[in-house]
Amino acid sequence: MSPTEPVRTVPALVVALDLPTLAAAEEMVSRLFPVTPWFKVGSVLFTAAGPAAVRMVQDAGGKVFLDLKFHDIPQTVSGAVAAAARLGVELISIHCAAGDAAMRAAAEASRGRGGRTRVLGITRLTSEAGRLTPAVVRSALAAQEAGLHGVVASARECAAIKAACGTGFVVLTPGIRPAGGAADDQRRTATPAQAVSAGADYLVVGRPIVGSPDPVAAAEALTAEIRAATSSVGRIMRERG
């Protein structure tokens, strides 16, 4: 490959630790860490275990997406993001619907850790149905203008977000399901190949892995799908020149 040919970075698989106890989450991390270093700590686990859940992932060598979806007045959002930055999480989520001032406050608070904690704006939940792309893109543009590092959006809106905000603007896609997998309560789902093709940077997967009889095999299969899709996209990019 020549130095001028585009290189497609393999998106990260983020396993959602939506489990009821710290012990269950720790057991899952101990099994899955060789497959992926990324784990999502959301409302279920954080309510049950608090910051100990974050430290558990970090002690295992993993990286944390703290998905608490802050939606409050700017001062409260700022304090929450600053606390998350002190915990050393890599990614944290807030709602774009909290408004421009709250997003700006979150962006400023994240810099307290030397900018190593990145703030992502929740555009619309993947449990919502309908034609949401224009609204999602507007939210993404507002998040970018406010100084956030990226957004959380379904893979269905990812390409439009990248076109509007640039390829360097991070898009994390939840609602990822293996081909033929059950959608559960998600409405705007996508396969790993669809998310990679759309330009996603992080793919969040929960129940298809943590609810599987063999979580390691499920995670390895999804990782293989992501890598194969990334190679395919890279090949197409090279052919287009």
GROMACS .gro file of C-alpha atoms in nm:
model
  241
    1MET     CA    1   0.000   0.000   0.000
    2SER     CA    2   0.140   0.340  -0.093
    3PRO     CA    3   0.160   0.621   0.166
    4THR     CA    4  -0.111   0.814  -0.022
    5GLU     CA    5  -0.371   0.538  -0.003
    6PRO     CA    6  -0.642   0.592   0.259
    7VAL     CA    7  -0.629   0.376   0.569
    8ARG     CA    8  -0.950   0.286   0.749
    9THR     CA    9  -0.910   0.256   1.127
   10VAL     CA   10  -1.090  -0.041   1.277
   11PRO     CA   11  -1.380   0.090   1.490
   12ALA     CA   12  -1.380  -0.015   1.853
   13LEU     CA   13  -1.624  -0.269   1.992
   14VAL     CA   14  -1.766  -0.137   2.321
   15VAL     CA   15  -1.937  -0.398   2.540
   16ALA     CA   16  -2.229  -0.259   2.740
   17LEU     CA   17  -2.207  -0.386   3.096
   18ASP     CA   18  -2.579  -0.349   3.163
   19LEU     CA   19  -2.562  -0.596   3.449
   20PRO     CA   20  -2.722  -0.573   3.794
   21THR     CA   21  -2.417  -0.627   4.017
   22LEU     CA   22  -2.051  -0.540   4.029
   23ALA     CA   23  -1.963  -0.907   4.064
   24ALA     CA   24  -2.146  -0.999   3.744
   25ALA     CA   25  -1.981  -0.711   3.557
   26GLU     CA   26  -1.636  -0.804   3.688
   27GLU     CA   27  -1.680  -1.163   3.576
   28MET     CA   28  -1.785  -1.044   3.229
   29VAL     CA   29  -1.488  -0.809   3.198
   30SER     CA   30  -1.246  -1.082   3.304
   31ARG     CA   31  -1.375  -1.300   3.020
   32LEU     CA   32  -1.403  -1.034   2.750
   33PHE     CA   33  -1.099  -0.813   2.805
   34PRO     CA   34  -0.874  -1.015   2.571
   35VAL     CA   35  -1.131  -0.953   2.295
   36THR     CA   36  -1.188  -0.579   2.351
   37PRO     CA   37  -1.056  -0.323   2.600
   38TRP     CA   38  -1.370  -0.105   2.580
   39PHE     CA   39  -1.665  -0.129   2.818
   40LYS     CA   40  -1.973   0.085   2.874
   41VAL     CA   41  -2.078   0.157   3.231
   42GLY     CA   42  -2.436   0.282   3.216
   43SER     CA   43  -2.716   0.371   3.454
   44VAL     CA   44  -2.793   0.016   3.566
   45LEU     CA   45  -2.443  -0.078   3.679
   46PHE     CA   46  -2.347   0.269   3.802
   47THR     CA   47  -2.660   0.289   4.018
   48ALA     CA   48  -2.578  -0.051   4.165
   49ALA     CA   49  -2.205  -0.006   4.217
   50GLY     CA   50  -2.112   0.360   4.163
   51PRO     CA   51  -1.754   0.462   4.080
   52ALA     CA   52  -1.635   0.116   4.184
   53ALA     CA   53  -1.765  -0.009   3.850
   54VAL     CA   54  -1.539   0.234   3.666
   55ARG     CA   55  -1.238   0.142   3.877
   56MET     CA   56  -1.305  -0.229   3.824
   57VAL     CA   57  -1.280  -0.190   3.446
   58GLN     CA   58  -0.971   0.027   3.478
   59ASP     CA   59  -0.801  -0.218   3.718
   60ALA     CA   60  -0.853  -0.488   3.456
   61GLY     CA   61  -0.675  -0.269   3.201
   62GLY     CA   62  -0.991  -0.160   3.021
   63LYS     CA   63  -1.125   0.171   2.896
   64VAL     CA   64  -1.457   0.319   3.008
   65PHE     CA   65  -1.744   0.484   2.827
   66LEU     CA   66  -1.946   0.629   3.117
   67ASP     CA   67  -2.294   0.648   2.966
   68LEU     CA   68  -2.498   0.840   3.223
   69LYS     CA   69  -2.663   1.076   2.971
   70PHE     CA   70  -2.644   1.390   3.183
   71HIS     CA   71  -2.935   1.627   3.116
   72ASP     CA   72  -2.947   1.916   3.360
   73ILE     CA   73  -2.862   2.282   3.408
   74PRO     CA   74  -2.513   2.387   3.294
   75GLN     CA   75  -2.362   2.406   3.642
   76THR     CA   76  -2.477   2.056   3.733
   77VAL     CA   77  -2.364   1.911   3.399
   78SER     CA   78  -2.026   2.078   3.441
   79GLY     CA   79  -1.978   1.931   3.789
   80ALA     CA   80  -2.082   1.585   3.675
   81VAL     CA   81  -1.845   1.586   3.377
   82ALA     CA   82  -1.559   1.716   3.593
   83ALA     CA   83  -1.621   1.431   3.839
   84ALA     CA   84  -1.619   1.180   3.554
   85ALA     CA   85  -1.293   1.325   3.425
   86ARG     CA   86  -1.140   1.280   3.770
   87LEU     CA   87  -1.245   0.915   3.756
   88GLY     CA   88  -1.035   0.885   3.441
   89VAL     CA   89  -1.306   0.773   3.199
   90GLU     CA   90  -1.226   0.803   2.830
   91LEU     CA   91  -1.578   0.885   2.707
   92ILE     CA   92  -1.885   1.031   2.874
   93SER     CA   93  -2.231   1.114   2.744
   94ILE     CA   94  -2.464   1.409   2.794
   95HIS     CA   95  -2.793   1.491   2.623
   96CYS     CA   96  -2.774   1.746   2.342
   97ALA     CA   97  -3.126   1.842   2.452
   98ALA     CA   98  -2.972   1.992   2.767
   99GLY     CA   99  -2.892   2.291   2.545
  100ASP     CA  100  -2.597   2.482   2.408
  101ALA     CA  101  -2.490   2.628   2.744
  102ALA     CA  102  -2.483   2.286   2.910
  103MET     CA  103  -2.286   2.138   2.620
  104ARG     CA  104  -2.032   2.421   2.637
  105ALA     CA  105  -2.002   2.372   3.013
  106ALA     CA  106  -1.944   1.999   2.961
  107ALA     CA  107  -1.676   2.061   2.700
  108GLU     CA  108  -1.496   2.303   2.930
  109ALA     CA  109  -1.519   2.069   3.231
  110SER     CA  110  -1.371   1.780   3.032
  111ARG     CA  111  -1.048   1.973   2.985
  112GLY     CA  112  -0.967   1.934   3.356
  113ARG     CA  113  -0.801   1.601   3.280
  114GLY     CA  114  -0.583   1.748   3.012
  115GLY     CA  115  -0.850   1.684   2.752
  116ARG     CA  116  -0.823   1.306   2.781
  117THR     CA  117  -1.193   1.267   2.864
  118ARG     CA  118  -1.407   1.319   2.556
  119VAL     CA  119  -1.771   1.426   2.579
  120LEU     CA  120  -2.029   1.284   2.338
  121GLY     CA  121  -2.374   1.434   2.290
  122ILE     CA  122  -2.677   1.204   2.284
  123THR     CA  123  -2.876   1.303   1.976
  124ARG     CA  124  -3.182   1.076   1.983
  125LEU     CA  125  -3.227   0.740   2.152
  126THR     CA  126  -3.217   0.436   1.926
  127SER     CA  127  -3.546   0.319   2.078
  128GLU     CA  128  -3.717   0.607   1.892
  129ALA     CA  129  -3.869   0.537   1.554
  130GLY     CA  130  -3.928   0.768   1.258
  131ARG     CA  131  -3.733   0.972   1.006
  132LEU     CA  132  -3.494   1.142   1.244
  133THR     CA  133  -3.189   1.214   1.032
  134PRO     CA  134  -3.243   1.593   0.990
  135ALA     CA  135  -3.303   1.638   1.364
  136VAL     CA  136  -3.003   1.422   1.452
  137VAL     CA  137  -2.773   1.615   1.218
  138ARG     CA  138  -2.891   1.945   1.367
  139SER     CA  139  -2.808   1.812   1.713
  140ALA     CA  140  -2.466   1.697   1.594
  141LEU     CA  141  -2.387   2.037   1.445
  142ALA     CA  142  -2.494   2.207   1.768
  143ALA     CA  143  -2.275   1.968   1.969
  144GLN     CA  144  -1.978   2.040   1.747
  145GLU     CA  145  -2.033   2.415   1.771
  146ALA     CA  146  -2.046   2.384   2.152
  147GLY     CA  147  -1.711   2.207   2.157
  148LEU     CA  148  -1.813   1.847   2.217
  149HIS     CA  149  -1.590   1.576   2.073
  150GLY     CA  150  -1.866   1.381   1.903
  151VAL     CA  151  -2.214   1.236   1.936
  152VAL     CA  152  -2.405   0.919   2.005
  153ALA     CA  153  -2.635   0.831   1.716
  154SER     CA  154  -2.764   0.529   1.532
  155ALA     CA  155  -2.570   0.400   1.234
  156ARG     CA  156  -2.856   0.515   1.014
  157GLU     CA  157  -2.758   0.878   1.076
  158CYS     CA  158  -2.383   0.827   1.094
  159ALA     CA  159  -2.297   0.900   0.731
  160ALA     CA  160  -2.502   1.219   0.733
  161ILE     CA  161  -2.331   1.333   1.053
  162LYS     CA  162  -1.985   1.269   0.908
  163ALA     CA  163  -2.081   1.460   0.592
  164ALA     CA  164  -2.200   1.758   0.796
  165CYS     CA  165  -1.939   1.763   1.074
  166GLY     CA  166  -1.634   1.602   0.914
  167THR     CA  167  -1.475   1.262   0.948
  168GLY     CA  168  -1.282   1.362   1.260
  169PHE     CA  169  -1.602   1.421   1.458
  170VAL     CA  170  -1.659   1.108   1.666
  171VAL     CA  171  -1.975   0.903   1.619
  172LEU     CA  172  -2.055   0.624   1.864
  173THR     CA  173  -2.333   0.393   1.748
  174PRO     CA  174  -2.551   0.192   1.987
  175GLY     CA  175  -2.818  -0.053   1.876
  176ILE     CA  176  -2.570  -0.278   1.697
  177ARG     CA  177  -2.701  -0.625   1.625
  178PRO     CA  178  -2.538  -0.916   1.439
  179ALA     CA  179  -2.700  -0.999   1.108
  180GLY     CA  180  -3.026  -1.178   1.182
  181GLY     CA  181  -3.016  -1.087   1.552
  182ALA     CA  182  -3.320  -0.975   1.751
  183ALA     CA  183  -3.377  -0.599   1.772
  184ASP     CA  184  -3.526  -0.624   2.125
  185ASP     CA  185  -3.658  -0.278   2.223
  186GLN     CA  186  -3.434  -0.095   1.974
  187ARG     CA  187  -3.595   0.060   1.667
  188ARG     CA  188  -3.301   0.197   1.468
  189THR     CA  189  -3.061  -0.096   1.471
  190ALA     CA  190  -2.776  -0.181   1.235
  191THR     CA  191  -2.535  -0.465   1.171
  192PRO     CA  192  -2.163  -0.414   1.234
  193ALA     CA  193  -2.104  -0.399   0.858
  194GLN     CA  194  -2.366  -0.126   0.817
  195ALA     CA  195  -2.219   0.078   1.102
  196VAL     CA  196  -1.864   0.047   0.971
  197SER     CA  197  -1.974   0.140   0.619
  198ALA     CA  198  -2.149   0.449   0.757
  199GLY     CA  199  -1.827   0.564   0.926
  200ALA     CA  200  -1.890   0.478   1.293
  201ASP     CA  201  -1.594   0.508   1.529
  202TYR     CA  202  -1.732   0.304   1.820
  203LEU     CA  203  -1.992   0.026   1.808
  204VAL     CA  204  -2.178  -0.047   2.132
  205VAL     CA  205  -2.313  -0.399   2.181
  206GLY     CA  206  -2.490  -0.519   2.493
  207ARG     CA  207  -2.742  -0.802   2.500
  208PRO     CA  208  -2.608  -0.996   2.197
  209ILE     CA  209  -2.285  -1.040   2.399
  210VAL     CA  210  -2.367  -1.026   2.772
  211GLY     CA  211  -2.689  -1.223   2.719
  212SER     CA  212  -2.524  -1.489   2.507
  213PRO     CA  213  -2.459  -1.842   2.640
  214ASP     CA  214  -2.100  -1.786   2.524
  215PRO     CA  215  -2.016  -1.415   2.553
  216VAL     CA  216  -1.658  -1.462   2.439
  217ALA     CA  217  -1.759  -1.638   2.118
  218ALA     CA  218  -2.024  -1.372   2.054
  219ALA     CA  219  -1.773  -1.090   2.105
  220GLU     CA  220  -1.515  -1.261   1.885
  221ALA     CA  221  -1.771  -1.308   1.607
  222LEU     CA  222  -1.871  -0.941   1.621
  223THR     CA  223  -1.506  -0.834   1.624
  224ALA     CA  224  -1.447  -1.045   1.313
  225GLU     CA  225  -1.748  -0.882   1.144
  226ILE     CA  226  -1.611  -0.537   1.226
  227ARG     CA  227  -1.264  -0.619   1.094
  228ALA     CA  228  -1.400  -0.775   0.775
  229ALA     CA  229  -1.626  -0.477   0.711
  230THR     CA  230  -1.338  -0.237   0.776
  231SER     CA  231  -1.118  -0.421   0.525
  232SER     CA  232  -1.398  -0.411   0.269
  233VAL     CA  233  -1.451  -0.037   0.315
  234GLY     CA  234  -1.077   0.025   0.295
  235ARG     CA  235  -1.056  -0.173  -0.027
  236ILE     CA  236  -1.338   0.030  -0.181
  237MET     CA  237  -1.169   0.353  -0.074
  238ARG     CA  238  -0.842   0.244  -0.238
  239GLU     CA  239  -1.019   0.146  -0.559
  240ARG     CA  240  -1.181   0.490  -0.575
  241GLY     CA  241  -0.838   0.643  -0.542
   0.00000   0.00000   0.00000
